[in-house]
Coordinates of C-alpha atoms and ligand atoms in Angstrom, one line a residue:
Chain A
M1 CA -32.3 -2.6 -1.4
S2 CA -28.9 -4.1 -2.2
R3 CA -25.9 -1.9 -1.9
I4 CA -22.6 -1.7 -3.9
I5 CA -19.4 -1.6 -1.8
M6 CA -16.1 -0.7 -3.3
G7 CA -12.9 -2.0 -1.6
I8 CA -9.4 -0.6 -2.0
E9 CA -6.3 -2.5 -1.0
S10 CA -2.7 -1.2 -1.1
S11 CA -0.9 -2.6 2.0
C12 CA 1.9 -4.4 0.3
D13 CA 2.7 -5.1 -3.3
E14 CA -0.8 -5.6 -4.8
T15 CA -3.0 -2.7 -5.8
G16 CA -6.5 -4.2 -5.5
V17 CA -9.9 -2.8 -6.3
G18 CA -13.0 -5.0 -5.6
L19 CA -16.7 -4.4 -6.0
V20 CA -19.3 -6.5 -4.1
R21 CA -23.1 -6.4 -3.8
L22 CA -24.4 -6.5 -0.2
H23 CA -27.8 -8.1 -0.4
D24 CA -30.6 -7.4 2.1
D25 CA -30.2 -10.8 3.6
G26 CA -26.6 -10.0 4.5
T27 CA -25.0 -12.2 1.8
V28 CA -22.2 -10.7 -0.2
E29 CA -21.8 -11.2 -3.9
L30 CA -18.5 -10.7 -5.8
L31 CA -18.8 -8.4 -8.8
A32 CA -15.3 -7.5 -9.7
D33 CA -11.8 -8.1 -8.3
E34 CA -9.0 -6.3 -10.2
V35 CA -5.4 -6.5 -9.0
A36 CA -2.2 -4.9 -10.3
S37 CA 0.8 -6.5 -8.8
S38 CA 4.3 -5.1 -8.6
V39 CA 5.7 -8.5 -7.6
E40 CA 8.0 -8.7 -10.7
Q41 CA 9.7 -5.4 -9.8
H42 CA 10.6 -6.9 -6.4
A43 CA 11.9 -10.2 -7.6
R44 CA 15.5 -9.2 -8.1
F45 CA 15.6 -7.8 -4.6
G46 CA 14.3 -11.0 -3.0
G47 CA 11.6 -9.3 -1.1
V48 CA 9.1 -6.3 -1.3
V49 CA 10.9 -3.0 -1.6
P50 CA 8.5 -0.4 0.1
E51 CA 9.3 2.5 -2.2
V52 CA 9.0 0.4 -5.3
A53 CA 5.6 -0.8 -4.1
S54 CA 4.4 2.7 -3.2
R55 CA 5.4 4.0 -6.7
A56 CA 3.5 1.2 -8.3
H57 CA 0.4 1.8 -6.2
L58 CA 0.2 5.4 -7.3
E59 CA 0.5 4.4 -11.0
A60 CA -2.0 1.6 -10.8
M61 CA -4.7 3.1 -8.6
V62 CA -7.0 4.8 -11.1
P63 CA -6.4 2.3 -13.9
T64 CA -7.2 -0.6 -11.6
T65 CA -10.4 1.2 -10.4
T66 CA -11.4 1.8 -13.9
R67 CA -11.0 -1.9 -14.8
A68 CA -13.0 -3.0 -11.8
F69 CA -16.0 -0.9 -12.8
E70 CA -15.7 -2.1 -16.4
K71 CA -15.7 -5.7 -15.3
A72 CA -18.7 -5.2 -13.0
G73 CA -20.6 -3.2 -15.6
L74 CA -21.1 -0.4 -13.1
A75 CA -20.5 3.3 -13.0
L76 CA -18.6 5.0 -10.1
S77 CA -21.9 6.7 -9.2
D78 CA -23.4 3.3 -8.4
V79 CA -21.2 3.0 -5.3
D80 CA -22.9 3.2 -1.9
A81 CA -19.9 2.9 0.4
I82 CA -16.1 2.6 0.2
A83 CA -13.9 0.5 2.4
V84 CA -10.1 0.8 2.3
T85 CA -7.3 -1.0 4.1
A86 CA -6.2 1.2 7.0
G87 CA -3.6 -1.2 8.1
P88 CA -1.6 -3.2 9.0
G89 CA 1.0 -2.9 6.1
L90 CA 3.7 -0.7 4.6
A91 CA 3.2 2.9 5.6
G92 CA 3.9 4.5 2.2
A93 CA 1.9 1.8 0.4
L94 CA -1.1 2.2 2.7
L95 CA -1.1 5.9 2.2
V96 CA -1.7 5.7 -1.5
G97 CA -4.9 3.6 -1.1
V98 CA -6.1 5.6 1.9
S99 CA -5.6 8.9 0.0
A100 CA -7.4 7.7 -3.1
A101 CA -10.2 6.2 -1.0
K102 CA -10.8 9.5 0.8
A103 CA -10.9 11.3 -2.5
Y104 CA -13.3 8.8 -4.1
A105 CA -15.6 8.9 -1.0
T106 CA -15.6 12.7 -1.0
A107 CA -16.2 13.1 -4.7
L108 CA -19.0 10.4 -4.7
D109 CA -20.4 11.7 -1.4
V110 CA -20.6 8.2 0.1
P111 CA -19.5 6.9 3.5
L112 CA -15.9 5.7 4.0
Y113 CA -14.7 2.8 6.2
G114 CA -11.1 2.2 7.2
V115 CA -10.8 -1.5 7.7
N116 CA -8.3 -4.1 8.8
H117 CA -6.4 -6.0 6.2
L118 CA -6.1 -9.2 8.3
A119 CA -9.9 -9.2 8.9
G120 CA -10.3 -8.8 5.1
H121 CA -8.4 -12.1 4.6
I122 CA -11.1 -13.9 6.6
A123 CA -14.1 -11.9 5.3
V124 CA -13.2 -12.9 1.7
D125 CA -14.2 -16.4 2.4
T126 CA -17.9 -15.3 2.7
L127 CA -17.7 -14.5 -1.1
Q128 CA -17.2 -18.1 -1.8
H129 CA -18.7 -20.1 1.1
G130 CA -21.4 -17.8 2.4
P131 CA -21.8 -16.4 5.9
L132 CA -19.2 -17.4 8.5
P133 CA -20.4 -19.4 11.5
A134 CA -19.6 -17.7 14.8
P135 CA -17.3 -18.4 16.4
C136 CA -14.8 -19.7 13.9
L137 CA -11.0 -19.9 14.0
A138 CA -8.9 -18.3 11.3
L139 CA -5.3 -19.2 10.3
L140 CA -3.8 -16.4 8.3
V141 CA -0.6 -17.4 6.5
S142 CA 1.2 -15.2 4.0
G143 CA 4.5 -13.5 3.3
G144 CA 3.6 -10.8 5.8
H145 CA 1.5 -12.6 8.4
T146 CA 1.2 -15.8 10.4
Q147 CA -1.7 -15.6 12.8
L148 CA -4.2 -17.7 14.7
L149 CA -7.4 -15.8 15.3
R150 CA -10.7 -16.3 17.0
V151 CA -13.5 -14.7 15.1
D152 CA -16.7 -14.0 17.1
D153 CA -18.1 -11.5 14.6
I154 CA -16.3 -10.7 11.4
A155 CA -17.6 -7.1 11.5
S156 CA -16.5 -6.3 15.1
S157 CA -14.9 -9.0 17.2
I158 CA -11.6 -10.7 16.3
T159 CA -9.1 -11.9 19.0
E160 CA -5.6 -12.9 18.3
L161 CA -4.7 -16.3 19.9
G162 CA -1.2 -16.4 18.6
S163 CA 1.2 -15.2 15.9
T164 CA 4.8 -15.7 14.7
V165 CA 7.5 -14.6 17.0
D166 CA 9.9 -14.1 14.1
D167 CA 9.5 -14.8 10.4
A168 CA 6.1 -15.1 8.6
A169 CA 5.5 -18.5 7.0
G170 CA 5.7 -17.0 3.5
E171 CA 9.0 -15.3 4.4
A172 CA 10.5 -18.6 5.4
Y173 CA 9.4 -19.9 1.9
D174 CA 11.1 -17.0 0.2
K175 CA 14.3 -17.5 2.2
V176 CA 14.4 -21.3 1.7
A177 CA 13.8 -20.8 -2.0
R178 CA 16.9 -18.6 -2.2
V179 CA 19.0 -21.2 -0.4
L180 CA 17.7 -23.8 -2.9
G181 CA 18.3 -21.5 -5.9
L182 CA 14.6 -21.3 -6.6
P183 CA 12.9 -18.0 -7.8
Y184 CA 11.0 -15.4 -5.7
P185 CA 8.3 -15.6 -4.4
G186 CA 9.3 -18.9 -3.0
G187 CA 5.8 -20.5 -2.3
P188 CA 4.9 -21.8 -5.8
P189 CA 8.4 -23.2 -6.8
I190 CA 8.8 -24.9 -3.4
D191 CA 5.3 -26.4 -3.6
K192 CA 6.1 -27.6 -7.1
A193 CA 9.5 -29.2 -6.2
A194 CA 8.0 -30.8 -3.1
K195 CA 5.5 -32.7 -5.2
N196 CA 8.5 -34.8 -6.5
G197 CA 10.2 -35.1 -3.1
D198 CA 10.0 -37.2 0.0
P199 CA 8.5 -35.2 2.9
A200 CA 10.1 -37.6 5.4
A201 CA 13.6 -37.5 3.8
I202 CA 14.9 -34.9 6.3
A203 CA 13.6 -34.4 9.8
F204 CA 13.5 -30.6 10.0
P205 CA 12.6 -29.0 13.4
R206 CA 9.0 -28.1 14.3
G207 CA 9.4 -24.6 15.9
M208 CA 7.6 -23.6 19.1
T209 CA 6.2 -27.1 19.7
G210 CA 8.0 -27.8 23.0
P211 CA 6.1 -28.3 26.2
R212 CA 7.1 -24.8 27.5
D213 CA 6.5 -22.9 24.2
A214 CA 3.5 -20.7 23.8
K215 CA 0.8 -23.0 22.4
N216 CA -0.6 -20.7 19.7
D217 CA 2.6 -18.9 18.6
F218 CA 4.8 -19.9 15.7
S219 CA 8.5 -19.6 14.8
F220 CA 10.0 -20.3 11.4
S221 CA 13.4 -18.7 11.8
G222 CA 15.0 -21.9 13.3
L223 CA 13.5 -24.0 10.5
K224 CA 14.9 -21.7 7.8
T225 CA 18.4 -21.8 9.5
A226 CA 18.1 -25.6 9.8
V227 CA 17.4 -25.9 6.0
A228 CA 20.4 -23.6 5.2
R229 CA 22.6 -25.6 7.5
W230 CA 21.6 -28.9 6.0
V231 CA 22.1 -27.6 2.4
E232 CA 25.6 -26.2 3.3
G233 CA 26.6 -29.5 4.9
A234 CA 25.6 -31.5 1.9
S235 CA 27.4 -29.1 -0.5
R236 CA 30.5 -29.2 1.7
R237 CA 30.5 -32.9 1.4
G238 CA 30.4 -32.5 -2.3
E239 CA 26.9 -34.0 -2.5
E240 CA 24.3 -32.9 -5.0
I241 CA 21.5 -31.1 -3.2
P242 CA 18.2 -33.1 -3.4
V243 CA 16.2 -30.0 -4.0
D244 CA 12.9 -31.9 -4.2
D245 CA 13.4 -33.7 -0.9
V246 CA 14.6 -30.6 0.9
A247 CA 11.5 -28.7 -0.4
A248 CA 9.2 -31.5 0.6
S249 CA 10.7 -31.9 4.0
F250 CA 10.7 -28.1 4.7
Q251 CA 7.1 -27.8 3.5
E252 CA 6.0 -30.7 5.6
A253 CA 7.5 -29.1 8.7
V254 CA 5.6 -25.8 8.0
A255 CA 2.3 -27.5 7.2
D256 CA 2.6 -29.9 10.2
V257 CA 3.1 -27.1 12.8
L258 CA 0.4 -24.8 11.3
T259 CA -2.3 -27.4 11.0
M260 CA -1.5 -29.0 14.3
K261 CA -1.7 -25.7 16.2
A262 CA -4.9 -24.6 14.4
V263 CA -6.7 -27.9 15.0
R264 CA -5.6 -28.0 18.6
A265 CA -6.8 -24.4 19.3
A266 CA -10.1 -25.1 17.6
E267 CA -10.6 -28.3 19.7
E268 CA -9.6 -26.5 23.0
Q269 CA -12.0 -23.6 22.3
G270 CA -14.8 -25.9 21.1
I271 CA -14.8 -24.2 17.7
G272 CA -16.2 -26.2 14.8
T273 CA -14.9 -24.2 11.8
I274 CA -11.4 -23.3 10.6
V275 CA -10.8 -20.8 7.8
I276 CA -7.3 -20.8 6.3
S277 CA -6.5 -17.7 4.2
G278 CA -3.5 -15.6 3.0
G279 CA -1.1 -16.3 0.2
V280 CA 0.3 -19.5 1.7
A281 CA -3.2 -21.0 2.0
A282 CA -2.8 -21.8 -1.7
N283 CA 0.0 -24.2 -0.7
S284 CA -1.1 -27.7 -1.7
R285 CA 0.4 -29.5 1.3
L286 CA -1.0 -27.0 3.8
S287 CA -4.5 -27.3 2.5
G288 CA -4.1 -31.1 2.1
L289 CA -2.9 -31.8 5.6
A290 CA -5.4 -29.3 7.1
A291 CA -8.2 -31.2 5.3
E292 CA -7.0 -34.5 6.7
R293 CA -6.6 -33.3 10.2
C294 CA -9.9 -31.3 10.3
A295 CA -11.8 -34.3 9.0
A296 CA -10.2 -36.5 11.7
A297 CA -11.3 -33.9 14.3
G298 CA -14.7 -33.4 12.9
I299 CA -14.0 -29.7 12.1
E300 CA -15.3 -28.0 9.0
L301 CA -12.5 -26.5 6.9
R302 CA -13.0 -23.5 4.6
V303 CA -10.2 -22.4 2.3
P304 CA -11.1 -19.7 -0.2
R305 CA -9.8 -20.3 -3.8
P306 CA -6.2 -19.1 -4.4
R307 CA -7.2 -16.0 -6.2
L308 CA -9.2 -14.8 -3.1
C309 CA -6.4 -15.8 -0.7
T310 CA -3.8 -13.5 -1.9
D311 CA -4.0 -9.7 -1.3
N312 CA -6.9 -8.1 -3.3
G313 CA -9.5 -5.5 -3.2
A314 CA -12.4 -8.0 -3.1
M315 CA -11.5 -9.0 0.5
I316 CA -11.6 -5.4 1.6
A317 CA -14.9 -4.8 -0.2
A318 CA -16.3 -8.0 1.4
L319 CA -15.2 -6.9 4.9
G320 CA -16.6 -3.4 4.1
A321 CA -19.9 -5.0 3.3
H322 CA -20.1 -6.8 6.6
V323 CA -19.1 -3.6 8.4
V324 CA -21.8 -1.7 6.6
A325 CA -24.4 -4.4 7.3
A326 CA -23.5 -4.3 11.0
K327 CA -24.0 -0.5 11.0
R328 CA -20.5 0.1 12.3
P329 CA -19.4 3.8 12.4
T330 CA -17.8 5.4 9.4
A331 CA -14.3 6.8 9.4
A332 CA -13.5 10.5 9.6
L333 CA -11.9 12.0 6.5
D334 CA -8.8 12.8 8.4
F335 CA -8.0 9.3 9.7
S336 CA -4.4 8.1 9.5
A337 CA -3.3 4.8 8.0
N338 CA -1.9 2.6 10.7
P339 CA 1.0 0.3 9.6
A340 CA 0.7 -1.6 12.9
L341 CA -3.1 -1.7 13.2
P342 CA -3.9 -4.5 15.7
V343 CA -6.2 -7.3 14.5
N344 CA -8.9 -6.6 17.1
V345 CA -9.6 -3.3 15.4
V346 CA -11.7 -4.5 12.5
S347 CA -12.7 -1.0 11.4
L348 CA -11.7 2.4 12.6
Chain B
M1 CA -13.2 28.5 -15.0
L2 CA -13.0 27.0 -11.5
V3 CA -9.9 25.0 -10.7
L4 CA -9.0 22.9 -7.6
A5 CA -5.3 23.1 -6.9
I6 CA -3.5 20.5 -4.8
D7 CA 0.1 20.2 -3.7
T8 CA 1.8 18.0 -1.1
S9 CA 5.4 18.2 -2.4
T10 CA 6.7 20.3 0.6
P11 CA 5.9 20.4 4.3
A12 CA 2.8 22.4 3.4
V13 CA -0.5 20.6 2.8
T14 CA -2.0 22.9 0.1
A15 CA -5.5 23.0 -1.4
G16 CA -7.4 25.9 -3.0
V17 CA -10.2 26.8 -5.4
V18 CA -9.0 29.3 -7.9
E19 CA -11.0 31.1 -10.6
V20 CA -9.2 31.6 -14.0
D21 CA -10.6 34.2 -16.4
G22 CA -8.1 34.9 -19.2
E23 CA -5.1 36.5 -17.5
A24 CA -6.9 36.9 -14.2
V25 CA -6.3 34.3 -11.6
E26 CA -8.2 34.8 -8.3
T27 CA -8.1 32.5 -5.2
R28 CA -11.6 31.9 -4.1
G29 CA -10.8 29.7 -1.1
E30 CA -7.8 28.0 0.3
R31 CA -6.6 25.8 3.1
V32 CA -2.9 25.4 3.8
T33 CA -1.3 23.7 6.9
V34 CA 2.4 23.3 7.3
D35 CA 2.8 19.9 8.8
P36 CA 5.1 17.4 7.0
R37 CA 3.5 14.5 8.7
A38 CA -0.2 15.1 7.9
H39 CA -0.4 15.1 4.1
G40 CA -2.5 11.9 4.0
E41 CA -4.7 13.1 6.8
L42 CA -5.4 16.7 5.7
I43 CA -5.4 17.0 2.0
T44 CA -8.9 15.8 1.3
P45 CA -10.5 17.7 4.2
H46 CA -8.5 20.8 3.0
A47 CA -9.9 20.4 -0.5
L48 CA -13.4 20.2 0.8
A49 CA -12.9 23.1 3.2
A50 CA -11.4 25.2 0.4
A51 CA -14.4 24.5 -1.9
E52 CA -16.7 25.4 1.0
A53 CA -14.8 28.7 1.6
A54 CA -15.2 29.4 -2.1
G55 CA -18.9 28.7 -1.9
V56 CA -18.7 26.0 -4.6
A57 CA -19.5 22.3 -4.7
L58 CA -16.9 19.9 -6.0
K59 CA -19.2 19.1 -8.9
D60 CA -19.0 22.8 -10.0
L61 CA -15.3 22.5 -10.7
D62 CA -13.9 22.5 -14.2
A63 CA -10.4 21.1 -13.7
I64 CA -7.9 20.0 -11.1
V65 CA -4.2 21.1 -11.0
A66 CA -1.8 18.9 -9.1
G67 CA 1.8 19.6 -8.1
V68 CA 3.8 16.6 -9.1
G69 CA 7.0 17.5 -7.2
P70 CA 9.8 17.1 -7.0
G71 CA 9.1 16.3 -3.3
P72 CA 9.8 13.7 -0.6
F73 CA 8.1 10.6 -1.9
T74 CA 5.5 9.6 0.7
G75 CA 3.9 13.1 1.2
L76 CA 4.0 13.8 -2.5
R77 CA 2.0 10.7 -3.3
A78 CA -0.8 11.6 -0.9
G79 CA -1.7 14.7 -2.9
M80 CA -1.2 13.0 -6.3
A81 CA -3.4 10.0 -5.4
T82 CA -6.0 12.4 -4.1
A83 CA -5.9 14.6 -7.2
A84 CA -6.1 11.5 -9.5
A85 CA -9.0 10.0 -7.7
L86 CA -10.9 13.2 -7.4
G87 CA -10.4 13.8 -11.1
H88 CA -11.5 10.3 -11.9
A89 CA -14.6 10.4 -9.7
L90 CA -15.7 13.9 -10.8
G91 CA -14.8 13.4 -14.5
L92 CA -12.4 16.3 -14.5
P93 CA -9.1 16.7 -16.3
V94 CA -6.1 16.7 -13.9
Y95 CA -3.2 18.9 -15.0
P96 CA 0.3 18.2 -13.6
V97 CA 2.6 21.0 -12.8
C98 CA 6.2 21.0 -11.6
S99 CA 5.8 22.2 -8.0
L100 CA 8.9 24.4 -8.3
D101 CA 7.2 26.2 -11.2
A102 CA 4.3 26.9 -9.0
L103 CA 6.6 28.6 -6.5
A104 CA 8.3 30.5 -9.3
A105 CA 4.9 31.7 -10.6
D106 CA 4.5 33.6 -7.3
V107 CA 8.0 35.2 -7.4
T108 CA 8.0 38.9 -8.1
S109 CA 11.8 39.3 -8.7
A110 CA 12.7 40.9 -12.1
E111 CA 16.2 39.2 -12.0
P112 CA 17.0 35.5 -12.4
F113 CA 16.3 33.4 -9.4
L114 CA 16.3 29.9 -8.0
V115 CA 13.6 27.9 -6.4
C116 CA 14.9 25.4 -3.8
T117 CA 12.8 23.1 -1.7
D118 CA 13.9 20.8 1.1
A119 CA 14.7 17.3 -0.3
R120 CA 15.8 16.0 3.1
R121 CA 19.0 14.1 3.4
R122 CA 20.8 17.5 3.3
E123 CA 19.8 18.0 -0.3
V124 CA 17.6 20.4 -2.1
Y125 CA 15.3 20.1 -5.1
W126 CA 16.0 23.1 -7.3
A127 CA 15.4 24.8 -10.6
A128 CA 16.6 28.0 -12.1
Y129 CA 14.4 30.7 -13.7
D130 CA 15.1 33.8 -15.8
G131 CA 13.8 37.3 -14.9
A132 CA 10.6 36.6 -16.8
G133 CA 10.0 33.5 -14.6
N134 CA 10.7 30.9 -17.3
R135 CA 12.5 27.7 -16.1
T136 CA 16.1 27.7 -17.5
D137 CA 17.5 24.7 -15.7
G138 CA 16.2 21.8 -13.6
P139 CA 14.5 20.3 -11.7
H140 CA 17.5 18.6 -10.0
V141 CA 18.3 17.2 -6.6
Q142 CA 21.6 18.1 -5.2
R143 CA 23.6 19.1 -2.0
P144 CA 23.3 22.9 -1.6
A145 CA 27.1 23.3 -1.5
D146 CA 27.6 21.5 -4.8
L147 CA 25.1 23.8 -6.6
E148 CA 26.7 26.3 -8.9
A149 CA 24.3 28.9 -10.0
D150 CA 25.0 32.6 -10.7
V151 CA 22.0 34.1 -9.0
K152 CA 21.5 36.2 -5.9
V153 CA 18.1 35.2 -4.7
A154 CA 16.1 32.0 -4.2
A155 CA 12.5 31.1 -3.2
G156 CA 11.3 28.0 -1.3
D157 CA 11.9 26.6 2.1
G158 CA 15.2 25.0 0.9
A159 CA 16.6 28.5 0.3
V160 CA 15.7 29.5 3.8
L161 CA 17.3 26.3 5.2
Y162 CA 20.5 26.5 3.2
A163 CA 20.8 30.2 2.4
E164 CA 24.5 30.2 3.5
A165 CA 25.6 27.1 1.6
L166 CA 23.7 28.2 -1.5
G167 CA 25.0 31.8 -1.2
V168 CA 21.6 33.3 -1.9
Q169 CA 19.2 35.7 -0.3
P170 CA 15.9 33.9 0.5
I171 CA 12.9 35.5 -1.1
E172 CA 9.1 34.7 -0.9
P173 CA 7.3 32.4 -1.3
R174 CA 8.4 29.4 0.8
F175 CA 5.7 27.0 -0.4
P176 CA 3.6 26.6 -3.5
S177 CA 0.2 28.5 -3.4
P178 CA -3.0 27.4 -5.1
A179 CA -2.8 30.5 -7.3
G180 CA 0.8 29.7 -8.2
L181 CA -0.1 26.1 -9.1
V182 CA -2.9 27.3 -11.4
K183 CA -0.7 30.0 -13.0
A184 CA 1.9 27.4 -13.8
A185 CA -0.9 25.4 -15.6
R186 CA -2.7 28.4 -17.1
S187 CA -1.8 27.9 -20.7
A188 CA -2.8 24.2 -20.7
L189 CA -6.0 25.1 -18.8
L190 CA -7.1 27.8 -21.1
A191 CA -6.3 25.8 -24.2
K192 CA -8.4 22.9 -22.7
A193 CA -5.4 20.8 -23.7
E194 CA -5.3 17.0 -23.1
P195 CA -3.5 16.8 -19.7
A196 CA 0.0 15.3 -19.6
P197 CA 0.3 12.1 -17.7
L198 CA 0.2 12.6 -13.9
T199 CA 3.7 11.3 -13.3
P200 CA 5.6 12.2 -10.1
L201 CA 9.0 13.9 -10.4
Y202 CA 10.9 11.7 -8.0
L203 CA 14.4 12.6 -9.2
R204 CA 15.8 9.8 -7.0
R205 CA 15.8 6.1 -7.5
P206 CA 14.2 3.9 -4.7
D207 CA 16.7 2.8 -2.0
A208 CA 17.0 -0.9 -2.7
A209 CA 19.9 -3.2 -3.0
E210 CA 20.0 -6.5 -4.8
P211 CA 20.8 -9.2 -2.3
A212 CA 24.3 -10.9 -2.2
A213 CA 24.6 -14.6 -2.1
P214 CA 22.8 -16.2 0.9
K215 CA 24.7 -15.8 4.1
R216 CA 26.4 -18.9 5.4
V217 CA 24.9 -20.2 8.6
T218 CA 27.6 -22.8 9.4
A219 CA 31.3 -22.1 10.1
R220 CA 33.7 -23.0 7.4
Ligands
ZN1 ZN1 -2.3 -10.0 3.3

């Protein structure tokens, strides 16, 4: 008998409620994916303000849940299990989703699972492309995370190969956008400007690619500073800033390092599939270059559609479904959200 | 009428099942733990345990009353998110009450009094009440020394913490009780009124500064 899994996400600035159907054969079908975003309230601050995000989560939680059930044509009583993001993320933001999830699970008398946000970004791909081959390699890139992961079992076994030592890739986009006078969040406007620019116009540094650097780690802080330095130099000389060229060259440096490291790690570990997810996965140059390099290396590339890549409740519901299918233990009602939940803990 | 009361606006994690019969308000089961770091962990287990102690199932409840603060933000939201989701899932109305009013409802003083709770950052959330227990001023958030109120007694943990600066004699209670929460909502409950929106009383704006121009990375 198929089961309905509800997913609740509140780790950053999106309140997400997703509903999926877990079929007996283990496949997972998306039924609803409702998101309320507070991104506009953060724009003037140039980054997510935790207290603003937490307030928005509390306001949005029940209305977003109501919309998800309306979209799916289901009643709350149809739910068989609830999964909620237990971490990593902003403490105050996580607490709202976790508190609501505990209450929903208690009132509906269904099992509760506290699951890992990062694993959710990978699990979401199964909603679009079907079951994940094991092992596969995942590259997670967003405003909050930049990680290279080996996935042996989406429900229970994920290993971090590397991560950023400073800024997340998406953070670098936001900061470079500010330097170029482009709006927040920086990903879409830089991607758009880059389409009219020359990616080879300026040779920006490729962080952490030296012979002594950790192979699977990333660094974007030096790149961000290099862009700022270049722009300041040009304006000091009284030159007009070629925004399109700077954007294209910056974006090329980011995509080059991310895809080079992902493909190299997959080849070294003999892994035939790469999944790229997270908000930055929607970036056209990243997915384009990844497609080129994966094809050349004979690696299958899976990138969920942009709506699934950004933070949402469907990814948590999808992960919850895999965790339920794998008969993993449920969470105790007094569990704590963990802002620093390590990626190897797929569910509590 | 069986009411579940929830409040996480103070260091106490408070849940209780209270029976309302006209003027009579009787606590049937309650669970209260004073631990400012455990609101998110304990409030749902406490609600369940309170119902069990009262010998009722959650589906037997008629309404929920939730303290909406003022209170330190993170803890306050744990209880409010819990109350909102329980109300949604159980199909129950959720009545908001000012948490200071819930404390006031348990005060037995016949003279005017204050309710002060700890707002952290060396401030108190406070409101003033007359001898009949009606709120006459507040809620506000302020430094205790700046508060000018002509009363001799004050309830709440803020009154205990800052008795000297406030110039008051602390009186009971220190934290809101399930019965106090329900008493503060009694008229709305008995009228079966449409609940007011479940909006937190933050009283403070979020700490957030708009960024200045990007920092220079090169020397002039
Ligand atoms: Zn994310």
